[in-house]
């Protein structure tokens, strides 16, 4: 979760300093709304590439190694961004930082699915993925308190701190999961890790499944077992990240344009991300109880409803409430999508499955800032919210087409068998 906090910080920090860059050409040069949207998308392109690379090698190289590499790379990328002197170097630095963000997001999501106990996987995933909106809250809060004092470069220097704090902690305390070790044929080391950490070894049948020659990595995603699920989960992630990146990039600017001062507009960003933390965890607990599909459909519709409300003149408390619901329906929904994906695939394909969702989703993340910039250039902010609301409805529709995985059916059979035994008893 601590690692994922910094991916959330990276997601939001650009939005917090965007008005400074666009209003003052002496910083890195003149920037039009279209160019600002493109700069917002560079990091997302990097995230997509980083997610694919980490998914391709993470299931083979190990989640722990990918996590350590990504933490170090992230810090270096943030430092490079802080030192940028023109639009070109700023964009390249954001692209490079995105590689690390993609690696962190993909690896952390796959790793927590390996660690989490059955029946609480969506909740554990939500706790880890809540690091994204927590990082967003942190970025918005620090921008309100410190941006005027430390400048936009200082906001990026804060992102270098994982190199000094998080990397040493991960080196000492972060293990590979027993599930992954067994899947790679390293049962002895899995036993050592299990004894040292208290993380249980997989059941005997699970061990047989893991070592039974099942296809691993990206090859497994488009087998008969997973192909349609892979397609629709990727599209759902596309929608979720389009909404997430679009709102986080442009919400402060929109609110500033309609009359709020700089700090007031950043408050909306803080509320958006803060509500996503609590809402995502609550929705994930419900998903563990009733299944993720129905909950994701509901949260996508919540996003559409709340985004439509933002086009209406509302009193400030009602406006903040609508932004909070939008946070649950956008970032909270994306947390659910990652949890759904990480539990949809077996251990051998889990890293690749999450990487696929992250990479395809990042295409949506690229589109969000660009669509927002194009719509805002027309001068009608309300159009942006209407378009995003329509996209959320498309996301709800796509969710309905995801077929149940074999694992879902096996769980249902096991639960029914347990209930039958209880009744007989």
Coordinates of C-alpha atoms in Angstrom, one line a residue:
X1 CA 0.0 0.0 0.0
X2 CA 2.8 2.4 0.8
X3 CA 4.2 1.8 -2.7
X4 CA 0.8 2.4 -4.3
X5 CA 0.4 5.7 -2.3
X6 CA 3.2 7.1 -4.5
X7 CA 1.5 6.0 -7.7
X8 CA -1.6 8.0 -6.5
X9 CA 0.6 11.0 -5.7
X10 CA 2.0 10.8 -9.3
X11 CA -1.5 10.6 -10.7
X12 CA -2.7 13.8 -9.0
X13 CA 0.4 15.9 -8.6
X14 CA 0.3 17.0 -12.3
X15 CA -3.2 18.3 -11.9
X16 CA -2.2 20.3 -8.8
X17 CA 0.6 22.2 -10.6
X18 CA -1.0 22.4 -14.1
X19 CA -2.5 25.9 -13.5
X20 CA 1.0 27.2 -12.6
X21 CA 2.6 25.8 -15.8
X22 CA -0.2 27.1 -18.1
X23 CA -0.3 30.6 -16.5
X24 CA 3.4 31.2 -16.3
X25 CA 5.4 30.6 -19.6
X26 CA 8.7 31.2 -17.8
X27 CA 8.5 27.9 -16.0
X28 CA 9.0 25.4 -18.9
X29 CA 7.6 27.4 -21.8
X30 CA 4.1 28.3 -23.1
X31 CA 1.5 25.5 -22.8
X32 CA -1.9 25.4 -24.6
X33 CA -4.8 23.4 -23.2
X34 CA -4.2 20.7 -25.9
X35 CA -0.5 20.5 -25.0
X36 CA -1.4 20.3 -21.3
X37 CA -3.6 17.4 -22.0
X38 CA -0.9 15.7 -24.0
X39 CA 1.6 16.2 -21.2
X40 CA -0.9 14.6 -18.8
X41 CA -1.1 11.6 -21.1
X42 CA 2.7 11.1 -21.4
X43 CA 2.9 9.6 -17.9
X44 CA -0.1 7.3 -18.7
X45 CA 1.7 6.0 -21.9
X46 CA 4.6 5.1 -19.7
X47 CA 2.3 3.4 -17.2
X48 CA 0.9 1.2 -20.0
X49 CA 4.4 0.2 -21.2
X50 CA 5.6 -0.4 -17.6
X51 CA 2.6 -2.5 -16.8
X52 CA 3.1 -4.7 -19.9
X53 CA 6.8 -5.2 -19.2
X54 CA 6.2 -6.0 -15.5
X55 CA 3.4 -8.4 -16.4
X56 CA 5.6 -10.1 -19.0
X57 CA 8.5 -10.7 -16.7
X58 CA 7.0 -10.4 -13.2
X59 CA 5.3 -13.9 -13.4
X60 CA 8.8 -15.3 -14.2
X61 CA 11.3 -13.0 -12.5
X62 CA 9.3 -12.6 -9.3
X63 CA 7.0 -9.9 -7.9
X64 CA 9.5 -8.8 -5.2
X65 CA 12.2 -8.0 -7.7
X66 CA 9.8 -6.1 -9.9
X67 CA 8.6 -4.1 -6.8
X68 CA 12.1 -3.1 -5.8
X69 CA 13.1 -2.1 -9.3
X70 CA 9.9 0.0 -9.7
X71 CA 10.4 1.9 -6.4
X72 CA 13.9 2.9 -7.4
X73 CA 12.9 3.9 -10.9
X74 CA 10.0 5.9 -9.7
X75 CA 12.2 8.1 -7.4
X76 CA 14.7 8.7 -10.2
X77 CA 11.9 9.7 -12.6
X78 CA 10.4 12.2 -10.1
X79 CA 13.8 13.8 -9.6
X80 CA 14.3 14.1 -13.3
X81 CA 10.9 15.8 -13.6
X82 CA 11.8 18.3 -10.9
X83 CA 14.9 19.2 -12.9
X84 CA 13.1 19.7 -16.2
X85 CA 13.7 23.0 -18.0
X86 CA 11.4 22.8 -21.0
X87 CA 8.2 21.2 -22.2
X88 CA 10.1 18.4 -24.1
X89 CA 12.3 17.3 -21.1
X90 CA 9.2 17.6 -18.8
X91 CA 7.2 15.2 -21.0
X92 CA 10.1 12.7 -21.3
X93 CA 10.5 12.7 -17.5
X94 CA 6.8 12.1 -17.0
X95 CA 7.0 9.2 -19.6
X96 CA 9.9 7.6 -17.7
X97 CA 8.2 8.0 -14.3
X98 CA 5.1 6.3 -15.8
X99 CA 7.2 3.1 -16.5
X100 CA 7.7 2.7 -12.8
X101 CA 4.1 3.5 -11.9
X102 CA 2.9 0.8 -14.2
X103 CA 5.3 -1.7 -12.6
X104 CA 4.2 -0.7 -9.1
X105 CA 0.5 -0.9 -9.8
X106 CA 0.6 -4.2 -11.6
X107 CA 3.0 -5.9 -9.2
X108 CA 1.3 -4.8 -6.0
X109 CA -2.1 -5.9 -7.2
X110 CA -0.9 -9.3 -8.3
X111 CA 1.1 -9.7 -5.0
X112 CA -1.8 -8.9 -2.7
X113 CA -4.0 -11.4 -4.5
X114 CA -1.3 -14.0 -3.8
X115 CA -1.2 -13.1 -0.1
X116 CA -4.9 -12.5 0.6
X117 CA -7.0 -15.2 2.3
X118 CA -9.9 -16.7 0.3
X119 CA -13.1 -14.7 0.9
X120 CA -11.3 -11.4 1.5
X121 CA -9.4 -10.9 -1.7
X122 CA -11.5 -7.9 -2.9
X123 CA -11.1 -6.2 0.5
X124 CA -7.3 -6.8 0.7
X125 CA -7.0 -5.5 -2.8
X126 CA -9.0 -2.5 -1.9
X127 CA -6.8 -1.7 1.1
X128 CA -3.7 -1.8 -1.1
X129 CA -5.3 0.0 -4.1
X130 CA -6.7 2.7 -1.7
X131 CA -3.1 3.9 -1.7
X132 CA -4.0 5.5 -5.1
X133 CA -6.6 7.9 -3.7
X134 CA -4.6 8.3 -0.5
X135 CA -1.7 9.5 -2.6
X136 CA -4.1 11.8 -4.4
X137 CA -5.3 13.3 -1.1
X138 CA -1.7 13.7 -0.1
X139 CA -0.8 15.5 -3.3
X140 CA -3.9 17.8 -3.1
X141 CA -3.3 18.6 0.6
X142 CA 0.5 19.3 0.1
X143 CA -0.4 21.5 -2.9
X144 CA -2.8 23.5 -0.7
X145 CA -0.3 23.9 2.1
X146 CA 3.1 23.9 0.4
X147 CA 2.8 24.7 -3.3
X148 CA 3.2 28.4 -3.0
X149 CA 6.2 28.0 -0.8
X150 CA 8.1 25.2 -2.6
X151 CA 6.9 25.7 -6.1
X152 CA 5.9 23.0 -8.6
X153 CA 9.4 21.6 -8.6
X154 CA 9.2 21.0 -4.9
X155 CA 6.0 19.0 -5.4
X156 CA 8.0 16.6 -7.6
X157 CA 11.0 16.5 -5.2
X158 CA 8.6 15.1 -2.6
X159 CA 8.1 12.1 -4.9
X160 CA 11.8 11.2 -4.6
X161 CA 11.3 10.1 -0.9
X162 CA 10.6 6.4 -1.7
X163 CA 14.3 6.0 -2.5
X164 CA 15.3 6.9 1.0
X165 CA 12.3 5.5 3.0
X166 CA 10.4 2.8 1.1
X167 CA 13.1 1.0 -0.8
X168 CA 15.2 0.1 2.3
X169 CA 12.0 -1.1 4.1
X170 CA 11.0 -3.3 1.1
X171 CA 14.5 -4.8 0.9
X172 CA 14.2 -6.0 4.5
X173 CA 10.5 -6.8 4.9
X174 CA 8.9 -7.6 1.6
X175 CA 8.9 -11.4 0.6
X176 CA 7.8 -13.2 -2.5
X177 CA 4.5 -15.0 -1.9
X178 CA 4.5 -18.8 -1.2
X179 CA 1.9 -19.2 -3.9
X180 CA 4.2 -17.7 -6.6
X181 CA 7.2 -19.6 -5.3
X182 CA 5.3 -22.9 -5.6
X183 CA 4.0 -21.9 -9.0
X184 CA 7.7 -21.5 -10.1
X185 CA 8.7 -24.9 -8.6
X186 CA 10.4 -23.5 -5.5
X187 CA 8.5 -25.3 -2.8
X188 CA 11.4 -25.4 -0.3
X189 CA 11.8 -21.6 -0.3
X190 CA 8.0 -21.2 -0.1
X191 CA 8.0 -23.2 3.1
X192 CA 10.8 -21.0 4.5
X193 CA 8.8 -17.8 3.6
X194 CA 5.6 -19.3 5.1
X195 CA 7.3 -20.1 8.4
X196 CA 9.0 -16.7 8.6
X197 CA 6.0 -14.6 7.7
X198 CA 3.0 -16.7 8.8
X199 CA 1.5 -16.6 5.3
X200 CA 0.0 -20.1 4.8
X201 CA 1.0 -22.4 2.0
X202 CA -1.6 -23.2 -0.6
X203 CA -3.7 -26.3 -0.1
X204 CA -2.4 -29.6 -1.6
X205 CA -4.9 -29.5 -4.5
X206 CA -3.8 -25.9 -5.2
X207 CA -0.2 -27.0 -5.3
X208 CA -1.1 -29.7 -7.8
X209 CA -3.0 -27.2 -10.0
X210 CA 0.0 -24.8 -9.9
X211 CA 2.5 -27.4 -10.9
X212 CA 0.3 -29.2 -13.5
X213 CA 1.7 -27.6 -16.6
X214 CA -0.9 -24.7 -16.8
X215 CA 0.0 -22.0 -19.3
X216 CA 1.6 -19.0 -17.6
X217 CA 1.8 -15.3 -18.4
X218 CA 0.2 -13.5 -21.3
X219 CA -0.2 -16.8 -23.2
X220 CA -2.8 -17.9 -20.7
X221 CA -4.9 -14.8 -21.1
X222 CA -6.3 -15.7 -24.5
X223 CA -6.8 -19.4 -23.9
X224 CA -10.4 -20.7 -24.1
X225 CA -10.7 -20.4 -20.3
X226 CA -10.0 -16.7 -20.1
X227 CA -10.3 -15.0 -23.6
X228 CA -13.7 -13.3 -23.3
X229 CA -13.0 -12.2 -19.7
X230 CA -9.7 -10.8 -20.7
X231 CA -11.3 -8.7 -23.5
X232 CA -14.1 -7.2 -21.3
X233 CA -11.9 -6.7 -18.2
X234 CA -9.5 -4.7 -20.4
X235 CA -12.3 -2.6 -21.7
X236 CA -13.7 -2.0 -18.2
X237 CA -10.2 -0.8 -17.1
X238 CA -10.1 1.5 -20.1
X239 CA -13.3 3.2 -19.0
X240 CA -12.3 3.4 -15.3
X241 CA -8.9 5.0 -16.0
X242 CA -10.3 7.3 -18.7
X243 CA -12.6 8.7 -16.0
X244 CA -9.9 8.7 -13.3
X245 CA -7.2 10.5 -15.2
X246 CA -9.7 12.8 -16.9
X247 CA -11.1 14.1 -13.7
X248 CA -7.9 14.3 -11.7
X249 CA -6.3 16.3 -14.5
X250 CA -9.0 18.7 -15.3
X251 CA -11.3 19.0 -12.2
X252 CA -9.2 21.7 -10.5
X253 CA -9.0 23.8 -13.7
X254 CA -12.7 23.5 -14.4
X255 CA -13.5 24.6 -10.8
X256 CA -11.1 27.5 -11.1
X257 CA -12.7 28.6 -14.4
X258 CA -16.1 28.7 -12.8
X259 CA -15.0 31.0 -10.0
X260 CA -13.2 29.1 -7.2
X261 CA -9.8 30.3 -6.2
X262 CA -6.7 28.1 -6.6
X263 CA -6.9 26.6 -3.1
X264 CA -10.7 26.2 -3.3
X265 CA -10.4 24.3 -6.6
X266 CA -7.8 22.0 -5.1
X267 CA -10.2 21.2 -2.3
X268 CA -12.5 19.5 -4.9
X269 CA -9.5 17.3 -5.9
X270 CA -8.9 16.4 -2.2
X271 CA -12.6 15.4 -1.8
X272 CA -12.6 13.4 -5.0
X273 CA -9.7 11.3 -3.8
X274 CA -10.6 11.1 -0.1
X275 CA -14.1 9.7 -0.9
X276 CA -12.5 7.1 -3.2
X277 CA -10.5 5.7 -0.3
X278 CA -13.5 5.0 2.0
X279 CA -15.9 4.2 -0.8
X280 CA -13.5 1.8 -2.5
X281 CA -13.0 -0.2 0.7
X282 CA -16.7 -0.3 1.5
X283 CA -17.6 -1.4 -2.0
X284 CA -14.9 -4.1 -2.0
X285 CA -16.3 -5.6 1.2
X286 CA -19.7 -5.8 -0.5
X287 CA -18.0 -7.3 -3.5
X288 CA -16.5 -10.1 -1.3
X289 CA -20.1 -10.9 -0.2
X290 CA -22.1 -10.6 -3.4
X291 CA -19.5 -10.8 -6.1
X292 CA -17.7 -7.9 -7.9
X293 CA -19.8 -7.7 -11.1
X294 CA -22.9 -6.3 -9.6
X295 CA -21.0 -3.9 -7.4
X296 CA -18.9 -2.5 -10.3
X297 CA -22.1 -2.0 -12.4
X298 CA -23.6 0.0 -9.5
X299 CA -20.5 2.2 -9.0
X300 CA -20.3 3.0 -12.7
X301 CA -23.9 4.2 -12.6
X302 CA -23.0 6.2 -9.4
X303 CA -20.3 7.9 -11.5
X304 CA -22.7 8.7 -14.3
X305 CA -25.3 10.2 -11.9
X306 CA -22.8 12.3 -9.9
X307 CA -21.0 13.6 -13.0
X308 CA -24.4 14.7 -14.4
X309 CA -25.1 16.6 -11.2
X310 CA -21.9 18.5 -11.5
X311 CA -23.4 20.3 -14.5
X312 CA -26.1 21.8 -12.3
X313 CA -25.7 24.9 -10.1
X314 CA -25.7 23.4 -6.6
X315 CA -25.0 24.8 -3.2
X316 CA -21.3 24.2 -2.2
X317 CA -22.1 21.3 0.3
X318 CA -24.2 19.5 -2.4
X319 CA -21.5 20.2 -5.0
X320 CA -18.8 18.6 -2.7
X321 CA -21.1 15.6 -2.1
X322 CA -21.5 15.1 -5.8
X323 CA -17.7 15.2 -6.2
X324 CA -17.3 12.7 -3.4
X325 CA -19.7 10.3 -5.1
X326 CA -17.8 10.8 -8.4
X327 CA -14.6 9.8 -6.6
X328 CA -16.3 6.5 -5.5
X329 CA -17.7 5.9 -9.0
X330 CA -14.4 6.5 -10.8
X331 CA -11.3 5.7 -8.7
X332 CA -13.3 3.4 -6.4
X333 CA -14.6 1.5 -9.4
X334 CA -11.1 1.1 -10.8
X335 CA -10.0 -0.4 -7.5
X336 CA -12.8 -2.9 -7.9
X337 CA -11.8 -3.7 -11.5
X338 CA -8.2 -4.4 -10.4
X339 CA -9.5 -6.7 -7.6
X340 CA -11.8 -8.5 -10.1
X341 CA -8.9 -9.1 -12.5
X342 CA -6.4 -10.2 -9.9
X343 CA -8.9 -12.8 -8.6
X344 CA -10.2 -13.8 -12.1
X345 CA -6.9 -15.5 -13.1
X346 CA -4.9 -18.4 -11.6
X347 CA -1.6 -17.6 -9.9
X348 CA 0.4 -18.6 -13.1
X349 CA -1.4 -15.9 -15.1
X350 CA -2.3 -13.4 -12.4
X351 CA 0.5 -10.9 -13.0
X352 CA -0.1 -10.9 -16.7
X353 CA -3.9 -10.5 -16.2
X354 CA -3.5 -7.5 -14.0
X355 CA -0.8 -6.1 -16.4
X356 CA -3.2 -6.5 -19.3
X357 CA -5.9 -4.5 -17.4
X358 CA -3.4 -1.8 -16.4
X359 CA -2.0 -1.5 -19.9
X360 CA -5.3 -1.4 -21.8
X361 CA -6.7 0.8 -19.0
X362 CA -3.8 3.3 -19.6
X363 CA -5.0 3.8 -23.1
X364 CA -8.2 5.1 -21.4
X365 CA -5.9 7.1 -19.1
X366 CA -4.3 8.7 -22.1
X367 CA -7.6 9.5 -23.6
X368 CA -9.1 11.1 -20.5
X369 CA -6.8 14.2 -20.3
X370 CA -6.9 14.6 -24.1
X371 CA -10.7 14.4 -24.3
X372 CA -11.0 16.8 -21.3
X373 CA -8.6 19.2 -23.0
X374 CA -10.4 19.1 -26.3
X375 CA -13.9 19.6 -24.7
X376 CA -12.7 22.4 -22.5
X377 CA -11.2 24.2 -25.5
X378 CA -14.8 24.6 -26.7
X379 CA -15.5 26.7 -23.7
X380 CA -18.3 24.5 -22.3
X381 CA -17.2 22.7 -19.1
X382 CA -20.6 21.0 -18.7
X383 CA -20.0 19.1 -21.9
X384 CA -17.0 17.4 -20.3
X385 CA -19.1 16.1 -17.5
X386 CA -21.8 14.8 -19.8
X387 CA -19.3 12.9 -22.0
X388 CA -17.6 11.4 -18.9
X389 CA -21.1 10.3 -17.6
X390 CA -21.9 8.6 -20.9
X391 CA -18.6 6.8 -20.7
X392 CA -19.4 5.5 -17.2
X393 CA -22.7 4.0 -18.5
X394 CA -20.7 2.2 -21.2
X395 CA -18.5 0.8 -18.5
X396 CA -21.5 -0.5 -16.6
X397 CA -22.7 -2.3 -19.7
X398 CA -19.3 -3.9 -20.5
X399 CA -19.2 -5.3 -17.0
X400 CA -22.3 -7.4 -17.6
X401 CA -20.5 -9.3 -20.3
X402 CA -17.7 -10.7 -18.2
X403 CA -18.2 -14.5 -18.0
X404 CA -17.6 -16.3 -14.7
X405 CA -14.2 -17.8 -14.4
X406 CA -13.6 -21.5 -13.5
X407 CA -12.4 -20.3 -10.1
X408 CA -15.8 -18.5 -9.5
X409 CA -17.7 -21.7 -10.3
X410 CA -15.4 -23.8 -8.1
X411 CA -16.0 -21.3 -5.2
X412 CA -19.7 -21.5 -5.7
X413 CA -19.6 -25.3 -5.7
X414 CA -17.5 -25.3 -2.5
X415 CA -19.8 -22.8 -0.7
X416 CA -22.9 -24.9 -1.7
X417 CA -21.2 -28.1 -0.5
X418 CA -20.3 -26.4 2.8
X419 CA -23.9 -25.2 3.2
X420 CA -25.3 -28.6 2.5
X421 CA -23.0 -30.2 5.1
X422 CA -24.1 -27.6 7.7
X423 CA -27.7 -28.4 7.0
X424 CA -27.1 -32.1 7.3
X425 CA -25.2 -31.5 10.6

